[in-house]
C-alpha cells in the first residue's frame, strides 16, 4: 500500500472480523485511525452529498424517470465520475458492454464502422443524455463507438451489475422500446 491508501474499511462497514493483517514494510509510517461510528458518519454524509449533487438532474434523465427516490439514491451511490479527453474513446464498437453512461458535462459522438469506414451517427450534446444501456440489456457487443468530442466529456458510469440491480424494475419497459432506437443502417 502507498500514501493515501486505506485498509480495514470493510470490517467497519459490515461489522465483520478483519480479513487480513497489515504490516509496516518501511522504517517510518504515519497512519491515521478512525473509529467505527465516525467512519459510518463520514460514509453517510458522503452518500447524501453525492445524492444531492446528482438528484437535481438524475430525476430528469428520461430513462430514470420511473425510478423512485430510494432507487435514485441507490443509483447515485453506485455512480463513478469519469473524464475523457477530446478524441478519447468511451466505448468501442464490438467490445462487450460493462458499463452504462450518462453525459454529465461536455460532448460526445457515436460512430459506427461499416464497409466505407467510420460514420458519425449521433451527437451527445446535453447533460443527461445516456448510452451503453442496449449492450447491457441484451448482452450483446457494443453497436457503436462513443468518443468524447469538443473539449472532452465528463460522464458518470454505472457497472453492468449495478445497472441490472437498480434498473431491473424498468428493464421490461426498456426492452419493449428497444425497437425505437435508430438502427443507423442507412449510415453504413
PDB file of C-alpha atoms in Angstrom:
ATOM      1  CA  UNK A   1       0.000   0.000   0.000  1.00  0.00           C
ATOM      2  CA  UNK A   2       1.177   3.513  -0.731  1.00  0.00           C
ATOM      3  CA  UNK A   3       0.471   7.019   0.543  1.00  0.00           C
ATOM      4  CA  UNK A   4      -3.240   7.723   0.880  1.00  0.00           C
ATOM      5  CA  UNK A   5      -4.223   4.045   0.801  1.00  0.00           C
ATOM      6  CA  UNK A   6      -6.773   2.805   3.261  1.00  0.00           C
ATOM      7  CA  UNK A   7      -7.476  -0.556   4.828  1.00  0.00           C
ATOM      8  CA  UNK A   8      -9.866  -2.028   7.346  1.00  0.00           C
ATOM      9  CA  UNK A   9     -12.935  -0.283   5.907  1.00  0.00           C
ATOM     10  CA  UNK A  10     -14.827  -3.498   5.151  1.00  0.00           C
ATOM     11  CA  UNK A  11     -14.651  -4.615   8.767  1.00  0.00           C
ATOM     12  CA  UNK A  12     -16.061  -1.242   9.848  1.00  0.00           C
ATOM     13  CA  UNK A  13     -18.773  -1.121   7.204  1.00  0.00           C
ATOM     14  CA  UNK A  14     -20.069  -4.650   7.736  1.00  0.00           C
ATOM     15  CA  UNK A  15     -19.221  -5.223  11.417  1.00  0.00           C
ATOM     16  CA  UNK A  16     -17.112  -8.189  10.337  1.00  0.00           C
ATOM     17  CA  UNK A  17     -13.822  -9.505  11.640  1.00  0.00           C
ATOM     18  CA  UNK A  18     -10.707  -8.239   9.917  1.00  0.00           C
ATOM     19  CA  UNK A  19      -9.811 -10.306   6.863  1.00  0.00           C
ATOM     20  CA  UNK A  20      -6.076  -9.557   6.796  1.00  0.00           C
ATOM     21  CA  UNK A  21      -3.146  -8.348   8.839  1.00  0.00           C
ATOM     22  CA  UNK A  22      -1.324  -5.222   7.664  1.00  0.00           C
ATOM     23  CA  UNK A  23       2.377  -4.923   8.490  1.00  0.00           C
ATOM     24  CA  UNK A  24       4.583  -1.854   8.075  1.00  0.00           C
ATOM     25  CA  UNK A  25       7.252  -2.538   5.447  1.00  0.00           C
ATOM     26  CA  UNK A  26       9.224   0.717   5.704  1.00  0.00           C
ATOM     27  CA  UNK A  27      11.268   2.262   8.541  1.00  0.00           C
ATOM     28  CA  UNK A  28       8.713   5.063   9.039  1.00  0.00           C
ATOM     29  CA  UNK A  29       4.968   5.164   8.633  1.00  0.00           C
ATOM     30  CA  UNK A  30       2.186   7.578   9.589  1.00  0.00           C
ATOM     31  CA  UNK A  31      -1.226   6.004   9.996  1.00  0.00           C
ATOM     32  CA  UNK A  32      -4.494   7.702  10.786  1.00  0.00           C
ATOM     33  CA  UNK A  33      -7.095   5.776  12.714  1.00  0.00           C
ATOM     34  CA  UNK A  34     -10.845   6.276  12.538  1.00  0.00           C
ATOM     35  CA  UNK A  35     -13.270   4.507  14.884  1.00  0.00           C
ATOM     36  CA  UNK A  36     -16.393   2.716  13.607  1.00  0.00           C
ATOM     37  CA  UNK A  37     -19.033   5.364  14.400  1.00  0.00           C
ATOM     38  CA  UNK A  38     -17.195   8.394  12.958  1.00  0.00           C
ATOM     39  CA  UNK A  39     -16.365   6.272   9.884  1.00  0.00           C
ATOM     40  CA  UNK A  40     -20.040   5.417   9.376  1.00  0.00           C
ATOM     41  CA  UNK A  41     -20.995   9.074   9.788  1.00  0.00           C
ATOM     42  CA  UNK A  42     -18.484  10.070   7.099  1.00  0.00           C
ATOM     43  CA  UNK A  43     -19.898   7.388   4.776  1.00  0.00           C
ATOM     44  CA  UNK A  44     -23.469   8.518   5.373  1.00  0.00           C
ATOM     45  CA  UNK A  45     -22.608  12.172   4.776  1.00  0.00           C
ATOM     46  CA  UNK A  46     -20.671  11.334   1.609  1.00  0.00           C
ATOM     47  CA  UNK A  47     -23.576   9.277   0.242  1.00  0.00           C
ATOM     48  CA  UNK A  48     -26.023  12.086   0.962  1.00  0.00           C
ATOM     49  CA  UNK A  49     -23.737  14.716  -0.612  1.00  0.00           C
ATOM     50  CA  UNK A  50     -23.321  12.576  -3.705  1.00  0.00           C
ATOM     51  CA  UNK A  51     -27.082  12.088  -3.968  1.00  0.00           C
ATOM     52  CA  UNK A  52     -27.748  15.818  -3.504  1.00  0.00           C
ATOM     53  CA  UNK A  53     -25.205  16.564  -6.228  1.00  0.00           C
ATOM     54  CA  UNK A  54     -26.957  14.276  -8.729  1.00  0.00           C
ATOM     55  CA  UNK A  55     -30.601  14.291  -7.619  1.00  0.00           C
ATOM     56  CA  UNK A  56     -31.461  17.569  -9.326  1.00  0.00           C
ATOM     57  CA  UNK A  57     -30.885  16.243 -12.800  1.00  0.00           C
ATOM     58  CA  UNK A  58     -30.948  12.443 -12.410  1.00  0.00           C
ATOM     59  CA  UNK A  59     -34.706  12.502 -11.981  1.00  0.00           C
ATOM     60  CA  UNK A  60     -34.904  14.416 -15.276  1.00  0.00           C
ATOM     61  CA  UNK A  61     -32.975  11.769 -17.248  1.00  0.00           C
ATOM     62  CA  UNK A  62     -35.639  10.202 -19.445  1.00  0.00           C
ATOM     63  CA  UNK A  63     -34.536   6.639 -18.771  1.00  0.00           C
ATOM     64  CA  UNK A  64     -34.544   7.127 -14.985  1.00  0.00           C
ATOM     65  CA  UNK A  65     -37.902   8.903 -14.570  1.00  0.00           C
ATOM     66  CA  UNK A  66     -39.753   5.739 -13.471  1.00  0.00           C
ATOM     67  CA  UNK A  67     -37.351   5.276 -10.530  1.00  0.00           C
ATOM     68  CA  UNK A  68     -38.459   6.370  -7.063  1.00  0.00           C
ATOM     69  CA  UNK A  69     -36.410   8.447  -4.596  1.00  0.00           C
ATOM     70  CA  UNK A  70     -34.882   5.362  -2.953  1.00  0.00           C
ATOM     71  CA  UNK A  71     -33.837   3.830  -6.287  1.00  0.00           C
ATOM     72  CA  UNK A  72     -32.321   7.132  -7.477  1.00  0.00           C
ATOM     73  CA  UNK A  73     -30.457   7.416  -4.185  1.00  0.00           C
ATOM     74  CA  UNK A  74     -29.058   3.885  -4.572  1.00  0.00           C
ATOM     75  CA  UNK A  75     -28.084   4.617  -8.152  1.00  0.00           C
ATOM     76  CA  UNK A  76     -26.265   7.828  -7.196  1.00  0.00           C
ATOM     77  CA  UNK A  77     -24.210   5.882  -4.631  1.00  0.00           C
ATOM     78  CA  UNK A  78     -23.079   3.461  -7.347  1.00  0.00           C
ATOM     79  CA  UNK A  79     -22.054   6.097  -9.882  1.00  0.00           C
ATOM     80  CA  UNK A  80     -18.459   6.806 -10.765  1.00  0.00           C
ATOM     81  CA  UNK A  81     -17.432  10.017 -12.493  1.00  0.00           C
ATOM     82  CA  UNK A  82     -15.022   9.579 -15.411  1.00  0.00           C
ATOM     83  CA  UNK A  83     -13.251  12.183 -17.542  1.00  0.00           C
ATOM     84  CA  UNK A  84     -12.352  11.724 -21.211  1.00  0.00           C
ATOM     85  CA  UNK A  85     -10.230  13.997 -23.391  1.00  0.00           C
ATOM     86  CA  UNK A  86     -11.495  15.064 -26.811  1.00  0.00           C
ATOM     87  CA  UNK A  87     -10.959  12.182 -29.235  1.00  0.00           C
ATOM     88  CA  UNK A  88     -10.738   9.567 -26.488  1.00  0.00           C
ATOM     89  CA  UNK A  89     -12.999   6.506 -26.821  1.00  0.00           C
ATOM     90  CA  UNK A  90     -15.534   5.985 -24.055  1.00  0.00           C
ATOM     91  CA  UNK A  91     -16.934   2.747 -25.502  1.00  0.00           C
ATOM     92  CA  UNK A  92     -15.732   0.811 -28.551  1.00  0.00           C
ATOM     93  CA  UNK A  93     -17.923  -0.886 -31.144  1.00  0.00           C
ATOM     94  CA  UNK A  94     -17.730  -4.679 -30.874  1.00  0.00           C
ATOM     95  CA  UNK A  95     -16.476  -4.791 -27.296  1.00  0.00           C
ATOM     96  CA  UNK A  96     -18.637  -6.301 -24.545  1.00  0.00           C
ATOM     97  CA  UNK A  97     -20.724  -3.869 -22.532  1.00  0.00           C
ATOM     98  CA  UNK A  98     -19.560  -3.478 -18.956  1.00  0.00           C
ATOM     99  CA  UNK A  99     -20.969  -0.036 -18.032  1.00  0.00           C
ATOM    100  CA  UNK A 100     -23.864   2.344 -18.653  1.00  0.00           C
ATOM    101  CA  UNK A 101     -23.009   6.032 -19.136  1.00  0.00           C
ATOM    102  CA  UNK A 102     -24.768   9.361 -18.602  1.00  0.00           C
ATOM    103  CA  UNK A 103     -23.244  12.550 -20.004  1.00  0.00           C
ATOM    104  CA  UNK A 104     -22.500  14.908 -17.123  1.00  0.00           C
ATOM    105  CA  UNK A 105     -20.619  17.665 -18.943  1.00  0.00           C
ATOM    106  CA  UNK A 106     -19.067  18.265 -22.351  1.00  0.00           C
ATOM    107  CA  UNK A 107     -19.951  16.458 -25.557  1.00  0.00           C
ATOM    108  CA  UNK A 108     -19.513  13.096 -27.224  1.00  0.00           C
ATOM    109  CA  UNK A 109     -20.431  11.451 -30.518  1.00  0.00           C
ATOM    110  CA  UNK A 110     -21.308   7.923 -31.614  1.00  0.00           C
ATOM    111  CA  UNK A 111     -19.660   6.341 -34.645  1.00  0.00           C
ATOM    112  CA  UNK A 112     -20.314   3.090 -36.471  1.00  0.00           C
ATOM    113  CA  UNK A 113     -17.756   1.252 -38.526  1.00  0.00           C
ATOM    114  CA  UNK A 114     -19.032  -0.088 -41.825  1.00  0.00           C
ATOM    115  CA  UNK A 115     -17.722  -1.088 -45.243  1.00  0.00           C
ATOM    116  CA  UNK A 116     -16.971   2.560 -46.112  1.00  0.00           C
ATOM    117  CA  UNK A 117     -15.195   3.302 -42.842  1.00  0.00           C
ATOM    118  CA  UNK A 118     -16.344   5.095 -39.710  1.00  0.00           C
ATOM    119  CA  UNK A 119     -19.516   7.220 -39.878  1.00  0.00           C
ATOM    120  CA  UNK A 120     -20.859   9.574 -37.199  1.00  0.00           C
ATOM    121  CA  UNK A 121     -24.408   8.529 -36.310  1.00  0.00           C
ATOM    122  CA  UNK A 122     -25.292  10.590 -33.222  1.00  0.00           C
ATOM    123  CA  UNK A 123     -24.132  13.560 -31.156  1.00  0.00           C
ATOM    124  CA  UNK A 124     -24.474  13.679 -27.373  1.00  0.00           C
ATOM    125  CA  UNK A 125     -24.655  17.366 -26.549  1.00  0.00           C
ATOM    126  CA  UNK A 126     -26.836  17.660 -23.443  1.00  0.00           C
ATOM    127  CA  UNK A 127     -26.343  16.788 -19.811  1.00  0.00           C
ATOM    128  CA  UNK A 128     -28.371  13.686 -19.006  1.00  0.00           C
ATOM    129  CA  UNK A 129     -28.089  12.009 -22.417  1.00  0.00           C
ATOM    130  CA  UNK A 130     -27.134   8.379 -21.976  1.00  0.00           C
ATOM    131  CA  UNK A 131     -25.629   5.477 -23.866  1.00  0.00           C
ATOM    132  CA  UNK A 132     -24.439   1.925 -23.327  1.00  0.00           C
ATOM    133  CA  UNK A 133     -27.700   0.526 -22.000  1.00  0.00           C
ATOM    134  CA  UNK A 134     -28.502  -1.688 -25.004  1.00  0.00           C
ATOM    135  CA  UNK A 135     -25.345  -3.779 -24.684  1.00  0.00           C
ATOM    136  CA  UNK A 136     -26.136  -4.335 -21.007  1.00  0.00           C
ATOM    137  CA  UNK A 137     -29.802  -5.212 -21.510  1.00  0.00           C
ATOM    138  CA  UNK A 138     -29.447  -7.677 -24.376  1.00  0.00           C
ATOM    139  CA  UNK A 139     -25.939  -8.873 -23.564  1.00  0.00           C
ATOM    140  CA  UNK A 140     -24.532  -8.085 -26.997  1.00  0.00           C
ATOM    141  CA  UNK A 141     -21.328  -6.298 -28.013  1.00  0.00           C
ATOM    142  CA  UNK A 142     -21.386  -2.516 -28.303  1.00  0.00           C
ATOM    143  CA  UNK A 143     -23.124  -1.405 -31.500  1.00  0.00           C
ATOM    144  CA  UNK A 144     -21.138   1.817 -31.835  1.00  0.00           C
ATOM    145  CA  UNK A 145     -18.047   3.608 -30.624  1.00  0.00           C
ATOM    146  CA  UNK A 146     -18.770   6.648 -28.467  1.00  0.00           C
ATOM    147  CA  UNK A 147     -15.951   9.170 -28.378  1.00  0.00           C
ATOM    148  CA  UNK A 148     -15.532  12.379 -26.371  1.00  0.00           C
ATOM    149  CA  UNK A 149     -15.699  15.418 -28.637  1.00  0.00           C
ATOM    150  CA  UNK A 150     -15.359  19.205 -28.380  1.00  0.00           C
ATOM    151  CA  UNK A 151     -13.245  19.923 -25.314  1.00  0.00           C
ATOM    152  CA  UNK A 152     -13.857  16.459 -23.820  1.00  0.00           C
ATOM    153  CA  UNK A 153     -16.555  14.843 -21.736  1.00  0.00           C
ATOM    154  CA  UNK A 154     -17.349  14.045 -18.156  1.00  0.00           C
ATOM    155  CA  UNK A 155     -19.625  11.046 -17.774  1.00  0.00           C
ATOM    156  CA  UNK A 156     -20.997   9.133 -14.859  1.00  0.00           C
ATOM    157  CA  UNK A 157     -20.900   5.397 -15.225  1.00  0.00           C
ATOM    158  CA  UNK A 158     -22.714   2.519 -13.590  1.00  0.00           C
ATOM    159  CA  UNK A 159     -21.358  -1.034 -13.752  1.00  0.00           C
ATOM    160  CA  UNK A 160     -23.360  -3.747 -15.502  1.00  0.00           C
ATOM    161  CA  UNK A 161     -24.131  -5.457 -12.191  1.00  0.00           C
ATOM    162  CA  UNK A 162     -25.360  -2.254 -10.540  1.00  0.00           C
ATOM    163  CA  UNK A 163     -27.304  -1.306 -13.681  1.00  0.00           C
ATOM    164  CA  UNK A 164     -29.141  -4.634 -13.571  1.00  0.00           C
ATOM    165  CA  UNK A 165     -29.783  -4.412  -9.822  1.00  0.00           C
ATOM    166  CA  UNK A 166     -31.159  -0.864  -9.792  1.00  0.00           C
ATOM    167  CA  UNK A 167     -32.791  -0.659 -13.203  1.00  0.00           C
ATOM    168  CA  UNK A 168     -34.258  -4.164 -13.010  1.00  0.00           C
ATOM    169  CA  UNK A 169     -37.770  -2.812 -12.287  1.00  0.00           C
ATOM    170  CA  UNK A 170     -37.829  -0.869 -15.576  1.00  0.00           C
ATOM    171  CA  UNK A 171     -35.888  -3.250 -17.805  1.00  0.00           C
ATOM    172  CA  UNK A 172     -39.057  -4.760 -19.263  1.00  0.00           C
ATOM    173  CA  UNK A 173     -40.154  -1.277 -20.325  1.00  0.00           C
ATOM    174  CA  UNK A 174     -36.740  -0.565 -21.814  1.00  0.00           C
ATOM    175  CA  UNK A 175     -36.684  -3.834 -23.711  1.00  0.00           C
ATOM    176  CA  UNK A 176     -40.168  -3.197 -25.095  1.00  0.00           C
ATOM    177  CA  UNK A 177     -38.939   0.127 -26.508  1.00  0.00           C
ATOM    178  CA  UNK A 178     -35.645  -1.137 -27.922  1.00  0.00           C
ATOM    179  CA  UNK A 179     -37.014  -1.193 -31.479  1.00  0.00           C
ATOM    180  CA  UNK A 180     -37.463   2.595 -31.233  1.00  0.00           C
ATOM    181  CA  UNK A 181     -33.707   3.070 -31.187  1.00  0.00           C
ATOM    182  CA  UNK A 182     -32.386   4.069 -34.582  1.00  0.00           C
ATOM    183  CA  UNK A 183     -30.557   1.178 -36.184  1.00  0.00           C
ATOM    184  CA  UNK A 184     -28.384   3.568 -38.244  1.00  0.00           C
ATOM    185  CA  UNK A 185     -28.258   1.005 -41.050  1.00  0.00           C
ATOM    186  CA  UNK A 186     -28.825   3.838 -43.514  1.00  0.00           C
ATOM    187  CA  UNK A 187     -25.450   5.313 -42.491  1.00  0.00           C
ATOM    188  CA  UNK A 188     -23.458   2.202 -43.346  1.00  0.00           C
TER     189      UNK A 188
END
